[in-house]
C-alpha cells in the first residue's frame, strides 16, 4: 500500500492512567492510547501531538504526531479502523473493505492519507511549526501507525487474502439474508 508502518518494540505496560473527561470518538481515544504507548518507549521522544495546521485562521488539516525515534524525526499518522469485507462493493480486494456504516472504505482512507494527511507536512503553513522544533522537512520520515480490525463473511473464514495483513482479521459476520 506504500505506507511505511512505524516499528515499535513491544512493551509491557501494566496499567494506563489516562484522565479522559469527555466522550471521544474511537479514533481520538486510540490516539490517546498510542500517545501513552509512545511516552513509555525509551527510544521515542514525542515533540508535539494533534497539531492543527491553519491557513488564514481556517484549519486545513492536523498532524497527529511529530516525534523522534532513535533521533530520527518522524511525522506519524495514527489510524484505527473497523472494516467489513463485502464482495459486492468495488472490483478489487482493497475496494471490498468498507466501514460498518458503509460511509467509508479502506481504499478511501489510504487515498486520504496519501493525498491529504501526509502531504500536509510539506505545506508552507507547516514550515513555522517545524522551525519551532528545529526540524528540516527534508529529513523527516513519514510513517503510519495503522491498525485495523477486519471482519469477513462467514463463508470466507480461514481464507487467506493476498493484499492485507490476515492477522488483522478478527472475526466474521452474517448478512441478514444468510
mmCIF file of N, CA and C in Angstrom, residues 78-171:
data_model
loop_
_atom_site.group_PDB
_atom_site.id
_atom_site.type_symbol
_atom_site.label_atom_id
_atom_site.label_comp_id
_atom_site.label_asym_id
_atom_site.label_seq_id
_atom_site.Cartn_x
_atom_site.Cartn_y
_atom_site.Cartn_z
ATOM 1 N N UNK A 78 -1.815 8.369 12.911
ATOM 2 C CA UNK A 78 -2.354 7.258 13.700
ATOM 3 C C UNK A 78 -3.768 6.941 13.203
ATOM 4 N N UNK A 79 -3.976 5.682 12.844
ATOM 5 C CA UNK A 79 -5.259 5.259 12.290
ATOM 6 C C UNK A 79 -5.703 3.976 12.970
ATOM 7 N N UNK A 80 -6.979 3.937 13.336
ATOM 8 C CA UNK A 80 -7.579 2.708 13.861
ATOM 9 C C UNK A 80 -8.974 2.601 13.272
ATOM 10 N N UNK A 81 -9.223 1.535 12.540
ATOM 11 C CA UNK A 81 -10.487 1.405 11.819
ATOM 12 C C UNK A 81 -11.053 -0.003 11.924
ATOM 13 N N UNK A 82 -12.351 -0.091 11.723
ATOM 14 C CA UNK A 82 -13.058 -1.358 11.549
ATOM 15 C C UNK A 82 -13.515 -1.409 10.096
ATOM 16 N N UNK A 83 -13.312 -2.548 9.454
ATOM 17 C CA UNK A 83 -13.813 -2.729 8.092
ATOM 18 C C UNK A 83 -14.413 -4.115 7.950
ATOM 19 N N UNK A 84 -15.425 -4.211 7.116
ATOM 20 C CA UNK A 84 -16.006 -5.499 6.753
ATOM 21 C C UNK A 84 -15.748 -5.726 5.270
ATOM 22 N N UNK A 85 -15.583 -6.986 4.914
ATOM 23 C CA UNK A 85 -15.303 -7.370 3.532
ATOM 24 C C UNK A 85 -16.629 -7.628 2.827
ATOM 25 N N UNK A 86 -16.887 -6.865 1.768
ATOM 26 C CA UNK A 86 -18.131 -7.010 1.017
ATOM 27 C C UNK A 86 -17.785 -7.085 -0.461
ATOM 28 N N UNK A 87 -17.885 -8.282 -1.012
ATOM 29 C CA UNK A 87 -17.510 -8.501 -2.411
ATOM 30 C C UNK A 87 -18.407 -7.753 -3.390
ATOM 31 N N UNK A 88 -19.565 -7.283 -2.943
ATOM 32 C CA UNK A 88 -20.458 -6.552 -3.840
ATOM 33 C C UNK A 88 -20.025 -5.097 -4.021
ATOM 34 N N UNK A 89 -19.070 -4.653 -3.231
ATOM 35 C CA UNK A 89 -18.574 -3.279 -3.317
ATOM 36 C C UNK A 89 -17.220 -3.298 -4.010
ATOM 37 N N UNK A 90 -17.054 -2.463 -5.024
ATOM 38 C CA UNK A 90 -15.770 -2.352 -5.707
ATOM 39 C C UNK A 90 -15.443 -3.567 -6.548
ATOM 40 N N UNK A 91 -14.215 -3.530 -7.102
ATOM 41 C CA UNK A 91 -13.806 -4.608 -8.010
ATOM 42 C C UNK A 91 -12.468 -5.233 -7.631
ATOM 43 N N UNK A 92 -11.874 -4.792 -6.527
ATOM 44 C CA UNK A 92 -10.590 -5.365 -6.110
ATOM 45 C C UNK A 92 -10.636 -5.678 -4.622
ATOM 46 N N UNK A 93 -9.654 -6.458 -4.180
ATOM 47 C CA UNK A 93 -9.609 -6.830 -2.763
ATOM 48 C C UNK A 93 -9.624 -5.601 -1.857
ATOM 49 N N UNK A 94 -8.849 -4.589 -2.180
ATOM 50 C CA UNK A 94 -8.811 -3.387 -1.337
ATOM 51 C C UNK A 94 -10.142 -2.647 -1.358
ATOM 52 N N UNK A 95 -10.799 -2.610 -2.507
ATOM 53 C CA UNK A 95 -12.065 -1.884 -2.612
ATOM 54 C C UNK A 95 -13.205 -2.588 -1.876
ATOM 55 N N UNK A 96 -13.067 -3.872 -1.596
ATOM 56 C CA UNK A 96 -14.120 -4.630 -0.908
ATOM 57 C C UNK A 96 -14.209 -4.303 0.589
ATOM 58 N N UNK A 97 -13.171 -3.677 1.165
ATOM 59 C CA UNK A 97 -13.186 -3.371 2.601
ATOM 60 C C UNK A 97 -13.916 -2.055 2.823
ATOM 61 N N UNK A 98 -15.055 -2.117 3.538
ATOM 62 C CA UNK A 98 -15.851 -0.919 3.792
ATOM 63 C C UNK A 98 -16.107 -0.784 5.287
ATOM 64 N N UNK A 99 -16.383 0.434 5.694
ATOM 65 C CA UNK A 99 -16.730 0.670 7.089
ATOM 66 C C UNK A 99 -18.072 0.042 7.412
ATOM 67 N N UNK A 100 -18.296 -0.321 8.672
ATOM 68 C CA UNK A 100 -19.550 -0.978 9.055
ATOM 69 C C UNK A 100 -20.787 -0.140 8.730
ATOM 70 N N UNK A 101 -20.637 1.181 8.712
ATOM 71 C CA UNK A 101 -21.778 2.044 8.389
ATOM 72 C C UNK A 101 -21.848 2.359 6.895
ATOM 73 N N UNK A 102 -20.917 1.779 6.117
ATOM 74 C CA UNK A 102 -20.835 1.924 4.660
ATOM 75 C C UNK A 102 -20.594 3.362 4.217
ATOM 76 N N UNK A 103 -20.076 4.200 5.115
ATOM 77 C CA UNK A 103 -19.787 5.586 4.753
ATOM 78 C C UNK A 103 -18.318 5.803 4.427
ATOM 79 N N UNK A 104 -17.488 4.816 4.694
ATOM 80 C CA UNK A 104 -16.071 4.953 4.364
ATOM 81 C C UNK A 104 -15.547 3.601 3.901
ATOM 82 N N UNK A 105 -14.308 3.612 3.452
ATOM 83 C CA UNK A 105 -13.705 2.369 2.977
ATOM 84 C C UNK A 105 -12.200 2.428 3.195
ATOM 85 N N UNK A 106 -11.581 1.271 3.148
ATOM 86 C CA UNK A 106 -10.127 1.199 3.304
ATOM 87 C C UNK A 106 -9.434 1.954 2.182
ATOM 88 N N UNK A 107 -9.890 1.789 0.955
ATOM 89 C CA UNK A 107 -9.241 2.460 -0.172
ATOM 90 C C UNK A 107 -9.379 3.980 -0.045
ATOM 91 N N UNK A 108 -10.522 4.460 0.454
ATOM 92 C CA UNK A 108 -10.693 5.902 0.673
ATOM 93 C C UNK A 108 -9.737 6.405 1.745
ATOM 94 N N UNK A 109 -9.541 5.626 2.811
ATOM 95 C CA UNK A 109 -8.636 6.037 3.885
ATOM 96 C C UNK A 109 -7.202 6.094 3.387
ATOM 97 N N UNK A 110 -6.794 5.091 2.620
ATOM 98 C CA UNK A 110 -5.431 5.082 2.071
ATOM 99 C C UNK A 110 -5.237 6.282 1.150
ATOM 100 N N UNK A 111 -6.225 6.553 0.319
ATOM 101 C CA UNK A 111 -6.148 7.697 -0.596
ATOM 102 C C UNK A 111 -6.050 9.001 0.186
ATOM 103 N N UNK A 112 -6.857 9.151 1.230
ATOM 104 C CA UNK A 112 -6.818 10.369 2.047
ATOM 105 C C UNK A 112 -5.450 10.533 2.715
ATOM 106 N N UNK A 113 -4.898 9.441 3.220
ATOM 107 C CA UNK A 113 -3.562 9.506 3.825
ATOM 108 C C UNK A 113 -2.536 10.003 2.816
ATOM 109 N N UNK A 114 -2.579 9.439 1.612
ATOM 110 C CA UNK A 114 -1.573 9.752 0.596
ATOM 111 C C UNK A 114 -1.759 11.122 -0.043
ATOM 112 N N UNK A 115 -3.004 11.588 -0.150
ATOM 113 C CA UNK A 115 -3.252 12.838 -0.876
ATOM 114 C C UNK A 115 -3.518 14.044 0.021
ATOM 115 N N UNK A 116 -3.865 13.819 1.286
ATOM 116 C CA UNK A 116 -4.188 14.946 2.169
ATOM 117 C C UNK A 116 -3.372 14.953 3.458
ATOM 118 N N UNK A 117 -3.423 13.859 4.221
ATOM 119 C CA UNK A 117 -2.814 13.876 5.547
ATOM 120 C C UNK A 117 -1.287 13.904 5.500
ATOM 121 N N UNK A 118 -0.668 13.032 4.749
ATOM 122 C CA UNK A 118 0.799 13.021 4.694
ATOM 123 C C UNK A 118 1.366 14.241 3.960
ATOM 124 N N UNK A 119 0.767 14.698 2.846
ATOM 125 C CA UNK A 119 1.292 15.905 2.181
ATOM 126 C C UNK A 119 1.192 17.176 3.022
ATOM 127 N N UNK A 120 0.378 17.171 4.071
ATOM 128 C CA UNK A 120 0.244 18.345 4.937
ATOM 129 C C UNK A 120 1.599 18.796 5.481
ATOM 130 N N UNK A 121 2.495 17.855 5.686
ATOM 131 C CA UNK A 121 3.831 18.175 6.201
ATOM 132 C C UNK A 121 4.560 19.157 5.288
ATOM 133 N N UNK A 122 4.291 19.104 3.992
ATOM 134 C CA UNK A 122 5.029 19.893 3.008
ATOM 135 C C UNK A 122 4.344 21.209 2.646
ATOM 136 N N UNK A 123 3.253 21.538 3.303
ATOM 137 C CA UNK A 123 2.559 22.799 3.049
ATOM 138 C C UNK A 123 3.351 23.949 3.667
ATOM 139 N N UNK A 124 3.326 25.123 3.018
ATOM 140 C CA UNK A 124 4.029 26.286 3.588
ATOM 141 C C UNK A 124 3.563 26.610 5.007
ATOM 142 N N UNK A 125 2.298 26.345 5.309
ATOM 143 C CA UNK A 125 1.745 26.650 6.635
ATOM 144 C C UNK A 125 2.368 25.791 7.733
ATOM 145 N N UNK A 126 2.982 24.683 7.367
ATOM 146 C CA UNK A 126 3.592 23.779 8.348
ATOM 147 C C UNK A 126 5.033 24.183 8.652
ATOM 148 N N UNK A 127 5.606 24.989 7.798
ATOM 149 C CA UNK A 127 7.023 25.351 7.920
ATOM 150 C C UNK A 127 7.357 25.982 9.272
ATOM 151 N N UNK A 128 6.525 26.899 9.741
ATOM 152 C CA UNK A 128 6.786 27.581 11.016
ATOM 153 C C UNK A 128 6.789 26.595 12.182
ATOM 154 N N UNK A 129 5.863 25.655 12.152
ATOM 155 C CA UNK A 129 5.801 24.629 13.191
ATOM 156 C C UNK A 129 7.103 23.839 13.231
ATOM 157 N N UNK A 130 7.587 23.435 12.080
ATOM 158 C CA UNK A 130 8.816 22.646 12.019
ATOM 159 C C UNK A 130 10.005 23.444 12.545
ATOM 160 N N UNK A 131 10.022 24.741 12.277
ATOM 161 C CA UNK A 131 11.108 25.594 12.781
ATOM 162 C C UNK A 131 11.124 25.622 14.309
ATOM 163 N N UNK A 132 9.948 25.578 14.928
ATOM 164 C CA UNK A 132 9.865 25.582 16.396
ATOM 165 C C UNK A 132 10.628 24.409 17.001
ATOM 166 N N UNK A 133 10.679 23.307 16.263
ATOM 167 C CA UNK A 133 11.348 22.099 16.747
ATOM 168 C C UNK A 133 12.676 21.864 16.035
ATOM 169 N N UNK A 134 13.162 22.906 15.362
ATOM 170 C CA UNK A 134 14.393 22.824 14.553
ATOM 171 C C UNK A 134 14.412 21.555 13.697
ATOM 172 N N UNK A 135 13.307 21.353 12.976
ATOM 173 C CA UNK A 135 13.190 20.212 12.075
ATOM 174 C C UNK A 135 13.242 20.696 10.631
ATOM 175 N N UNK A 136 13.950 19.956 9.818
ATOM 176 C CA UNK A 136 14.029 20.220 8.384
ATOM 177 C C UNK A 136 13.101 19.241 7.686
ATOM 178 N N UNK A 137 12.150 19.759 6.923
ATOM 179 C CA UNK A 137 11.168 18.910 6.257
ATOM 180 C C UNK A 137 11.828 17.821 5.415
ATOM 181 N N UNK A 138 13.021 18.085 4.904
ATOM 182 C CA UNK A 138 13.712 17.116 4.042
ATOM 183 C C UNK A 138 14.298 15.934 4.812
ATOM 184 N N UNK A 139 14.368 16.042 6.137
ATOM 185 C CA UNK A 139 14.937 14.941 6.926
ATOM 186 C C UNK A 139 13.875 14.148 7.687
ATOM 187 N N UNK A 140 12.623 14.581 7.585
ATOM 188 C CA UNK A 140 11.549 13.930 8.338
ATOM 189 C C UNK A 140 11.023 12.727 7.559
ATOM 190 N N UNK A 141 10.960 11.594 8.240
ATOM 191 C CA UNK A 141 10.342 10.404 7.649
ATOM 192 C C UNK A 141 8.850 10.423 7.966
ATOM 193 N N UNK A 142 8.070 9.931 7.045
ATOM 194 C CA UNK A 142 6.633 9.828 7.288
ATOM 195 C C UNK A 142 6.270 8.362 7.481
ATOM 196 N N UNK A 143 5.580 8.099 8.583
ATOM 197 C CA UNK A 143 5.185 6.732 8.903
ATOM 198 C C UNK A 143 3.757 6.739 9.439
ATOM 199 N N UNK A 144 3.159 5.565 9.443
ATOM 200 C CA UNK A 144 1.799 5.434 9.960
ATOM 201 C C UNK A 144 1.762 4.375 11.051
ATOM 202 N N UNK A 145 0.849 4.560 11.956
ATOM 203 C CA UNK A 145 0.503 3.562 12.967
ATOM 204 C C UNK A 145 -0.907 3.157 12.569
ATOM 205 N N UNK A 146 -0.995 2.205 11.650
ATOM 206 C CA UNK A 146 -2.273 1.829 11.038
ATOM 207 C C UNK A 146 -2.712 0.490 11.600
ATOM 208 N N UNK A 147 -3.735 0.529 12.407
ATOM 209 C CA UNK A 147 -4.292 -0.683 12.995
ATOM 210 C C UNK A 147 -5.739 -0.815 12.531
ATOM 211 N N UNK A 148 -6.129 -2.042 12.259
ATOM 212 C CA UNK A 148 -7.499 -2.278 11.813
ATOM 213 C C UNK A 148 -7.995 -3.602 12.364
ATOM 214 N N UNK A 149 -9.281 -3.645 12.580
ATOM 215 C CA UNK A 149 -9.941 -4.908 12.892
ATOM 216 C C UNK A 149 -10.848 -5.197 11.710
ATOM 217 N N UNK A 150 -10.585 -6.332 11.077
ATOM 218 C CA UNK A 150 -11.282 -6.689 9.853
ATOM 219 C C UNK A 150 -12.214 -7.866 10.097
ATOM 220 N N UNK A 151 -13.349 -7.825 9.433
ATOM 221 C CA UNK A 151 -14.352 -8.875 9.573
ATOM 222 C C UNK A 151 -14.754 -9.357 8.185
ATOM 223 N N UNK A 152 -14.755 -10.669 8.018
ATOM 224 C CA UNK A 152 -15.076 -11.272 6.722
ATOM 225 C C UNK A 152 -16.420 -11.995 6.813
ATOM 226 N N UNK A 153 -17.076 -12.211 5.669
ATOM 227 C CA UNK A 153 -18.302 -13.009 5.699
ATOM 228 C C UNK A 153 -17.999 -14.411 6.214
ATOM 229 N N UNK A 154 -18.967 -15.007 6.849
ATOM 230 C CA UNK A 154 -18.780 -16.323 7.452
ATOM 231 C C UNK A 154 -18.217 -17.334 6.459
ATOM 232 N N UNK A 155 -18.663 -17.300 5.214
ATOM 233 C CA UNK A 155 -18.199 -18.282 4.228
ATOM 234 C C UNK A 155 -16.725 -18.104 3.851
ATOM 235 N N UNK A 156 -16.101 -16.992 4.270
ATOM 236 C CA UNK A 156 -14.690 -16.749 3.949
ATOM 237 C C UNK A 156 -13.751 -17.068 5.109
ATOM 238 N N UNK A 157 -14.283 -17.552 6.225
ATOM 239 C CA UNK A 157 -13.427 -17.868 7.370
ATOM 240 C C UNK A 157 -12.309 -18.814 6.951
ATOM 241 N N UNK A 158 -11.098 -18.503 7.341
ATOM 242 C CA UNK A 158 -9.953 -19.359 7.043
ATOM 243 C C UNK A 158 -9.288 -19.069 5.710
ATOM 244 N N UNK A 159 -9.918 -18.270 4.861
ATOM 245 C CA UNK A 159 -9.296 -17.920 3.580
ATOM 246 C C UNK A 159 -8.168 -16.921 3.813
ATOM 247 N N UNK A 160 -7.122 -17.013 3.034
ATOM 248 C CA UNK A 160 -6.017 -16.066 3.113
ATOM 249 C C UNK A 160 -6.170 -15.040 1.993
ATOM 250 N N UNK A 161 -6.260 -13.782 2.360
ATOM 251 C CA UNK A 161 -6.338 -12.719 1.367
ATOM 252 C C UNK A 161 -4.926 -12.298 0.985
ATOM 253 N N UNK A 162 -4.759 -11.807 -0.228
ATOM 254 C CA UNK A 162 -3.422 -11.542 -0.759
ATOM 255 C C UNK A 162 -2.806 -10.222 -0.280
ATOM 256 N N UNK A 163 -3.595 -9.177 -0.183
ATOM 257 C CA UNK A 163 -3.021 -7.843 -0.009
ATOM 258 C C UNK A 163 -2.924 -7.412 1.449
ATOM 259 N N UNK A 164 -3.928 -7.709 2.228
ATOM 260 C CA UNK A 164 -3.955 -7.208 3.610
ATOM 261 C C UNK A 164 -3.211 -8.149 4.556
ATOM 262 N N UNK A 165 -2.948 -7.659 5.746
ATOM 263 C CA UNK A 165 -2.360 -8.476 6.802
ATOM 264 C C UNK A 165 -3.477 -9.346 7.387
ATOM 265 N N UNK A 166 -3.440 -10.629 7.104
ATOM 266 C CA UNK A 166 -4.506 -11.536 7.541
ATOM 267 C C UNK A 166 -4.625 -11.632 9.059
ATOM 268 N N UNK A 167 -3.593 -11.219 9.793
ATOM 269 C CA UNK A 167 -3.680 -11.218 11.261
ATOM 270 C C UNK A 167 -4.660 -10.157 11.764
ATOM 271 N N UNK A 168 -5.027 -9.223 10.889
ATOM 272 C CA UNK A 168 -5.997 -8.194 11.273
ATOM 273 C C UNK A 168 -7.438 -8.703 11.212
ATOM 274 N N UNK A 169 -7.639 -9.883 10.628
ATOM 275 C CA UNK A 169 -8.993 -10.440 10.580
ATOM 276 C C UNK A 169 -9.341 -10.935 11.984
ATOM 277 N N UNK A 170 -10.320 -10.290 12.578
ATOM 278 C CA UNK A 170 -10.670 -10.564 13.976
ATOM 279 C C UNK A 170 -11.976 -11.314 14.145
ATOM 280 N N UNK A 171 -12.709 -11.488 13.063
ATOM 281 C CA UNK A 171 -13.975 -12.190 13.202
ATOM 282 C C UNK A 171 -14.708 -12.273 11.885
#
